[in-house]
């Protein structure tokens, strides 16, 4: 089986055809549908796990609310302004976690050799990895982030021009795409690292937590890192600072605030290249 997997790895036919993207989407939908039907067999269990996911993520914002019972502002930001950061970051991350969060389990498959089974199937490998064990309960994080965002919108001092109104949904979708790229690149990294899920989580989950707070409370080195190395600042910091009329701590040009979409496209392209290189470097355990 290992030799067959190796030959499939060198020439993954499903990823070389002109309709590779359409095939990937189709395969992703099939796998997700399978896991959703499996989940809905036990509806009560799904409802309880979704509520548990909602409650667990909601405690993060409860902590912020309790902190503001003792202070008036954090880094110059009021509670509604931090809620705007929290809501945009949580919603974007929740969408990415729902769509591609399973990539963080790739290291386990590489270590025990079960990744070979994905190579043998006539479907794009990345789609299978992203949809593997699709967890619908993760909608709880998305719902909680949207509720905090909706609560913050009428309370922040934002002049809702057409540009700002359009910038908000674009920010959510571009941020989700950036996080998806980070999930895929982190999964590809595990082809070389073996099993480095915790390293990946420090960038994905850790990055989402950092983005929930004002950039001014962090060091300049960290700000440069999340802007020029792993561009998480484009998820919500830069567009939210634009909407709130706040200065950028790094003094970047104003047009950078609108660069979320091209940055997301670039991140997805780079993640695709890293993924392809990772698959080509994969060596089966022979099990």
mmCIF file of C-alpha atoms in Angstrom, residues 42-256:
data_model
loop_
_atom_site.group_PDB
_atom_site.id
_atom_site.type_symbol
_atom_site.label_atom_id
_atom_site.label_comp_id
_atom_site.label_asym_id
_atom_site.label_seq_id
_atom_site.Cartn_x
_atom_site.Cartn_y
_atom_site.Cartn_z
ATOM 1 C CA UNK A 42 -27.611 11.945 17.323
ATOM 2 C CA UNK A 43 -29.340 15.341 17.294
ATOM 3 C CA UNK A 44 -29.449 15.776 21.065
ATOM 4 C CA UNK A 45 -25.700 15.162 21.266
ATOM 5 C CA UNK A 46 -25.106 17.714 18.502
ATOM 6 C CA UNK A 47 -27.213 20.359 20.258
ATOM 7 C CA UNK A 48 -25.401 19.812 23.559
ATOM 8 C CA UNK A 49 -21.921 19.934 22.000
ATOM 9 C CA UNK A 50 -22.830 23.049 19.973
ATOM 10 C CA UNK A 51 -24.122 24.774 23.108
ATOM 11 C CA UNK A 52 -20.982 23.698 24.959
ATOM 12 C CA UNK A 53 -18.812 25.161 22.207
ATOM 13 C CA UNK A 54 -20.858 28.379 22.344
ATOM 14 C CA UNK A 55 -20.546 28.617 26.136
ATOM 15 C CA UNK A 56 -16.816 27.872 26.158
ATOM 16 C CA UNK A 57 -16.047 30.629 23.662
ATOM 17 C CA UNK A 58 -18.486 33.028 25.332
ATOM 18 C CA UNK A 59 -16.449 32.850 28.541
ATOM 19 C CA UNK A 60 -13.634 34.664 26.713
ATOM 20 C CA UNK A 61 -15.822 37.730 26.253
ATOM 21 C CA UNK A 62 -17.264 37.412 29.759
ATOM 22 C CA UNK A 63 -13.683 37.735 31.020
ATOM 23 C CA UNK A 64 -13.279 40.972 29.062
ATOM 24 C CA UNK A 65 -16.584 42.316 30.440
ATOM 25 C CA UNK A 66 -15.483 41.509 33.992
ATOM 26 C CA UNK A 67 -12.169 43.266 33.363
ATOM 27 C CA UNK A 68 -14.041 46.402 32.269
ATOM 28 C CA UNK A 69 -15.927 46.418 35.561
ATOM 29 C CA UNK A 70 -12.636 47.693 37.049
ATOM 30 C CA UNK A 71 -11.277 49.837 34.193
ATOM 31 C CA UNK A 72 -12.709 52.378 31.765
ATOM 32 C CA UNK A 73 -10.490 51.610 28.771
ATOM 33 C CA UNK A 74 -7.798 49.176 27.636
ATOM 34 C CA UNK A 75 -5.102 50.552 25.390
ATOM 35 C CA UNK A 76 -7.375 53.553 24.795
ATOM 36 C CA UNK A 77 -10.229 51.316 23.595
ATOM 37 C CA UNK A 78 -13.645 51.184 25.255
ATOM 38 C CA UNK A 79 -15.615 47.964 25.775
ATOM 39 C CA UNK A 80 -17.746 48.360 22.592
ATOM 40 C CA UNK A 81 -14.587 49.044 20.540
ATOM 41 C CA UNK A 82 -12.903 45.917 21.892
ATOM 42 C CA UNK A 83 -16.154 44.042 21.237
ATOM 43 C CA UNK A 84 -15.810 45.107 17.589
ATOM 44 C CA UNK A 85 -12.299 43.633 17.489
ATOM 45 C CA UNK A 86 -13.468 40.540 19.353
ATOM 46 C CA UNK A 87 -16.498 39.978 17.136
ATOM 47 C CA UNK A 88 -14.640 40.350 13.840
ATOM 48 C CA UNK A 89 -11.714 38.166 14.950
ATOM 49 C CA UNK A 90 -13.940 35.443 16.458
ATOM 50 C CA UNK A 91 -16.304 35.326 13.477
ATOM 51 C CA UNK A 92 -13.492 35.103 10.906
ATOM 52 C CA UNK A 93 -11.606 32.520 12.921
ATOM 53 C CA UNK A 94 -14.782 30.538 13.608
ATOM 54 C CA UNK A 95 -15.574 30.341 9.885
ATOM 55 C CA UNK A 96 -12.029 29.182 9.091
ATOM 56 C CA UNK A 97 -12.084 26.685 11.966
ATOM 57 C CA UNK A 98 -15.378 25.300 10.658
ATOM 58 C CA UNK A 99 -14.192 25.026 7.049
ATOM 59 C CA UNK A 100 -10.527 23.985 7.418
ATOM 60 C CA UNK A 101 -9.840 23.495 11.129
ATOM 61 C CA UNK A 102 -9.450 19.722 10.658
ATOM 62 C CA UNK A 103 -6.082 20.373 9.005
ATOM 63 C CA UNK A 104 -4.501 20.601 12.454
ATOM 64 C CA UNK A 105 -4.973 16.820 12.850
ATOM 65 C CA UNK A 106 -2.824 16.061 9.809
ATOM 66 C CA UNK A 107 0.250 15.408 11.958
ATOM 67 C CA UNK A 108 -1.538 12.515 13.654
ATOM 68 C CA UNK A 109 -2.314 10.943 10.261
ATOM 69 C CA UNK A 110 1.292 11.430 9.103
ATOM 70 C CA UNK A 111 2.623 9.826 12.272
ATOM 71 C CA UNK A 112 0.391 6.737 12.217
ATOM 72 C CA UNK A 113 0.476 6.303 8.430
ATOM 73 C CA UNK A 114 -3.280 6.731 7.807
ATOM 74 C CA UNK A 115 -2.513 9.636 5.455
ATOM 75 C CA UNK A 116 -1.831 6.929 2.836
ATOM 76 C CA UNK A 117 -5.542 6.158 2.653
ATOM 77 C CA UNK A 118 -6.245 9.746 1.578
ATOM 78 C CA UNK A 119 -3.675 9.492 -1.216
ATOM 79 C CA UNK A 120 -5.303 6.341 -2.563
ATOM 80 C CA UNK A 121 -8.767 7.871 -2.920
ATOM 81 C CA UNK A 122 -9.720 9.444 -6.304
ATOM 82 C CA UNK A 123 -10.282 12.898 -4.807
ATOM 83 C CA UNK A 124 -8.097 15.950 -4.067
ATOM 84 C CA UNK A 125 -6.160 15.338 -0.868
ATOM 85 C CA UNK A 126 -6.487 18.873 0.479
ATOM 86 C CA UNK A 127 -10.288 18.728 0.224
ATOM 87 C CA UNK A 128 -10.299 15.433 2.123
ATOM 88 C CA UNK A 129 -8.043 16.807 4.864
ATOM 89 C CA UNK A 130 -10.048 20.034 5.255
ATOM 90 C CA UNK A 131 -13.353 18.162 5.477
ATOM 91 C CA UNK A 132 -12.068 15.275 7.594
ATOM 92 C CA UNK A 133 -14.252 14.823 10.694
ATOM 93 C CA UNK A 134 -16.168 18.018 9.861
ATOM 94 C CA UNK A 135 -17.429 19.365 13.190
ATOM 95 C CA UNK A 136 -20.705 21.244 12.796
ATOM 96 C CA UNK A 137 -20.587 22.096 16.508
ATOM 97 C CA UNK A 138 -18.005 24.758 15.626
ATOM 98 C CA UNK A 139 -20.922 26.914 14.503
ATOM 99 C CA UNK A 140 -21.129 27.809 18.190
ATOM 100 C CA UNK A 141 -17.975 29.956 17.920
ATOM 101 C CA UNK A 142 -19.269 31.688 14.777
ATOM 102 C CA UNK A 143 -22.625 32.413 16.418
ATOM 103 C CA UNK A 144 -20.992 33.806 19.550
ATOM 104 C CA UNK A 145 -18.657 36.039 17.539
ATOM 105 C CA UNK A 146 -21.535 37.383 15.441
ATOM 106 C CA UNK A 147 -23.618 38.149 18.531
ATOM 107 C CA UNK A 148 -20.773 40.154 20.106
ATOM 108 C CA UNK A 149 -20.203 41.938 16.790
ATOM 109 C CA UNK A 150 -23.887 42.848 16.433
ATOM 110 C CA UNK A 151 -23.899 44.120 20.035
ATOM 111 C CA UNK A 152 -20.913 46.355 19.368
ATOM 112 C CA UNK A 153 -22.010 47.952 16.086
ATOM 113 C CA UNK A 154 -24.594 50.459 17.426
ATOM 114 C CA UNK A 155 -22.330 51.317 20.375
ATOM 115 C CA UNK A 156 -19.059 52.190 18.604
ATOM 116 C CA UNK A 157 -18.366 55.691 17.323
ATOM 117 C CA UNK A 158 -18.177 54.823 13.623
ATOM 118 C CA UNK A 159 -19.416 57.032 10.792
ATOM 119 C CA UNK A 160 -21.177 54.397 8.682
ATOM 120 C CA UNK A 161 -20.331 55.576 5.215
ATOM 121 C CA UNK A 162 -20.776 53.262 2.225
ATOM 122 C CA UNK A 163 -17.073 52.414 2.430
ATOM 123 C CA UNK A 164 -17.256 51.397 6.093
ATOM 124 C CA UNK A 165 -20.477 49.423 5.563
ATOM 125 C CA UNK A 166 -18.861 47.479 2.706
ATOM 126 C CA UNK A 167 -15.575 47.095 4.563
ATOM 127 C CA UNK A 168 -17.165 45.146 7.442
ATOM 128 C CA UNK A 169 -18.385 42.009 5.545
ATOM 129 C CA UNK A 170 -15.311 42.088 3.311
ATOM 130 C CA UNK A 171 -13.162 42.082 6.457
ATOM 131 C CA UNK A 172 -14.992 39.052 7.861
ATOM 132 C CA UNK A 173 -14.619 37.018 4.652
ATOM 133 C CA UNK A 174 -11.015 38.074 3.944
ATOM 134 C CA UNK A 175 -10.113 37.313 7.554
ATOM 135 C CA UNK A 176 -11.648 33.845 7.281
ATOM 136 C CA UNK A 177 -9.642 33.218 4.091
ATOM 137 C CA UNK A 178 -6.406 34.326 5.799
ATOM 138 C CA UNK A 179 -7.066 31.975 8.718
ATOM 139 C CA UNK A 180 -7.892 29.131 6.279
ATOM 140 C CA UNK A 181 -4.520 29.729 4.581
ATOM 141 C CA UNK A 182 -2.800 29.577 7.973
ATOM 142 C CA UNK A 183 -4.584 26.291 8.768
ATOM 143 C CA UNK A 184 -3.487 24.772 5.440
ATOM 144 C CA UNK A 185 0.104 26.037 5.715
ATOM 145 C CA UNK A 186 0.268 24.774 9.301
ATOM 146 C CA UNK A 187 -1.025 21.385 8.197
ATOM 147 C CA UNK A 188 1.592 21.247 5.431
ATOM 148 C CA UNK A 189 4.288 22.113 7.972
ATOM 149 C CA UNK A 190 3.471 18.888 9.788
ATOM 150 C CA UNK A 191 4.680 16.855 6.800
ATOM 151 C CA UNK A 192 8.193 17.882 7.843
ATOM 152 C CA UNK A 193 7.653 18.296 11.592
ATOM 153 C CA UNK A 194 5.834 14.972 12.024
ATOM 154 C CA UNK A 195 3.253 16.150 14.550
ATOM 155 C CA UNK A 196 3.399 19.824 15.490
ATOM 156 C CA UNK A 197 -0.261 20.519 16.145
ATOM 157 C CA UNK A 198 0.563 22.639 19.184
ATOM 158 C CA UNK A 199 2.883 24.849 17.133
ATOM 159 C CA UNK A 200 0.103 25.323 14.599
ATOM 160 C CA UNK A 201 -2.400 26.077 17.351
ATOM 161 C CA UNK A 202 -0.116 28.778 18.759
ATOM 162 C CA UNK A 203 -0.467 30.641 15.445
ATOM 163 C CA UNK A 204 -4.160 29.942 14.757
ATOM 164 C CA UNK A 205 -5.851 29.960 18.178
ATOM 165 C CA UNK A 206 -3.149 32.206 19.658
ATOM 166 C CA UNK A 207 -3.390 34.628 16.756
ATOM 167 C CA UNK A 208 -7.176 34.821 17.059
ATOM 168 C CA UNK A 209 -6.833 35.681 20.756
ATOM 169 C CA UNK A 210 -4.252 38.409 20.071
ATOM 170 C CA UNK A 211 -6.538 40.020 17.482
ATOM 171 C CA UNK A 212 -9.311 40.386 20.081
ATOM 172 C CA UNK A 213 -7.347 43.134 21.847
ATOM 173 C CA UNK A 214 -6.111 46.571 20.733
ATOM 174 C CA UNK A 215 -2.775 46.479 18.867
ATOM 175 C CA UNK A 216 -1.387 49.300 21.007
ATOM 176 C CA UNK A 217 -0.986 47.060 24.070
ATOM 177 C CA UNK A 218 1.500 44.768 22.288
ATOM 178 C CA UNK A 219 5.175 45.321 21.502
ATOM 179 C CA UNK A 220 6.240 46.679 18.120
ATOM 180 C CA UNK A 221 8.130 43.468 17.350
ATOM 181 C CA UNK A 222 4.937 41.439 17.736
ATOM 182 C CA UNK A 223 3.016 43.969 15.604
ATOM 183 C CA UNK A 224 5.633 43.700 12.840
ATOM 184 C CA UNK A 225 5.462 39.896 13.065
ATOM 185 C CA UNK A 226 1.669 39.709 12.639
ATOM 186 C CA UNK A 227 1.799 42.276 9.836
ATOM 187 C CA UNK A 228 4.786 41.282 7.681
ATOM 188 C CA UNK A 229 5.477 37.611 8.614
ATOM 189 C CA UNK A 230 2.074 36.042 9.313
ATOM 190 C CA UNK A 231 -0.274 38.841 8.149
ATOM 191 C CA UNK A 232 -2.957 38.351 10.789
ATOM 192 C CA UNK A 233 -3.192 42.146 11.254
ATOM 193 C CA UNK A 234 -5.151 42.229 7.978
ATOM 194 C CA UNK A 235 -7.820 39.954 9.517
ATOM 195 C CA UNK A 236 -9.338 42.777 11.558
ATOM 196 C CA UNK A 237 -6.829 45.180 13.135
ATOM 197 C CA UNK A 238 -6.147 47.401 10.135
ATOM 198 C CA UNK A 239 -9.738 47.629 8.780
ATOM 199 C CA UNK A 240 -11.178 48.132 12.284
ATOM 200 C CA UNK A 241 -8.687 50.911 13.028
ATOM 201 C CA UNK A 242 -9.839 52.540 9.778
ATOM 202 C CA UNK A 243 -13.512 52.263 10.780
ATOM 203 C CA UNK A 244 -12.831 53.600 14.273
ATOM 204 C CA UNK A 245 -10.634 56.429 12.995
ATOM 205 C CA UNK A 246 -7.711 55.238 15.116
ATOM 206 C CA UNK A 247 -4.036 55.614 14.037
ATOM 207 C CA UNK A 248 -2.042 52.573 13.012
ATOM 208 C CA UNK A 249 0.771 51.927 15.576
ATOM 209 C CA UNK A 250 3.218 51.049 12.756
ATOM 210 C CA UNK A 251 2.374 54.139 10.692
ATOM 211 C CA UNK A 252 1.514 52.177 7.525
ATOM 212 C CA UNK A 253 0.021 53.963 4.483
ATOM 213 C CA UNK A 254 -3.743 54.407 4.581
ATOM 214 C CA UNK A 255 -4.407 52.195 1.558
ATOM 215 C CA UNK A 256 -3.058 49.201 3.512
#
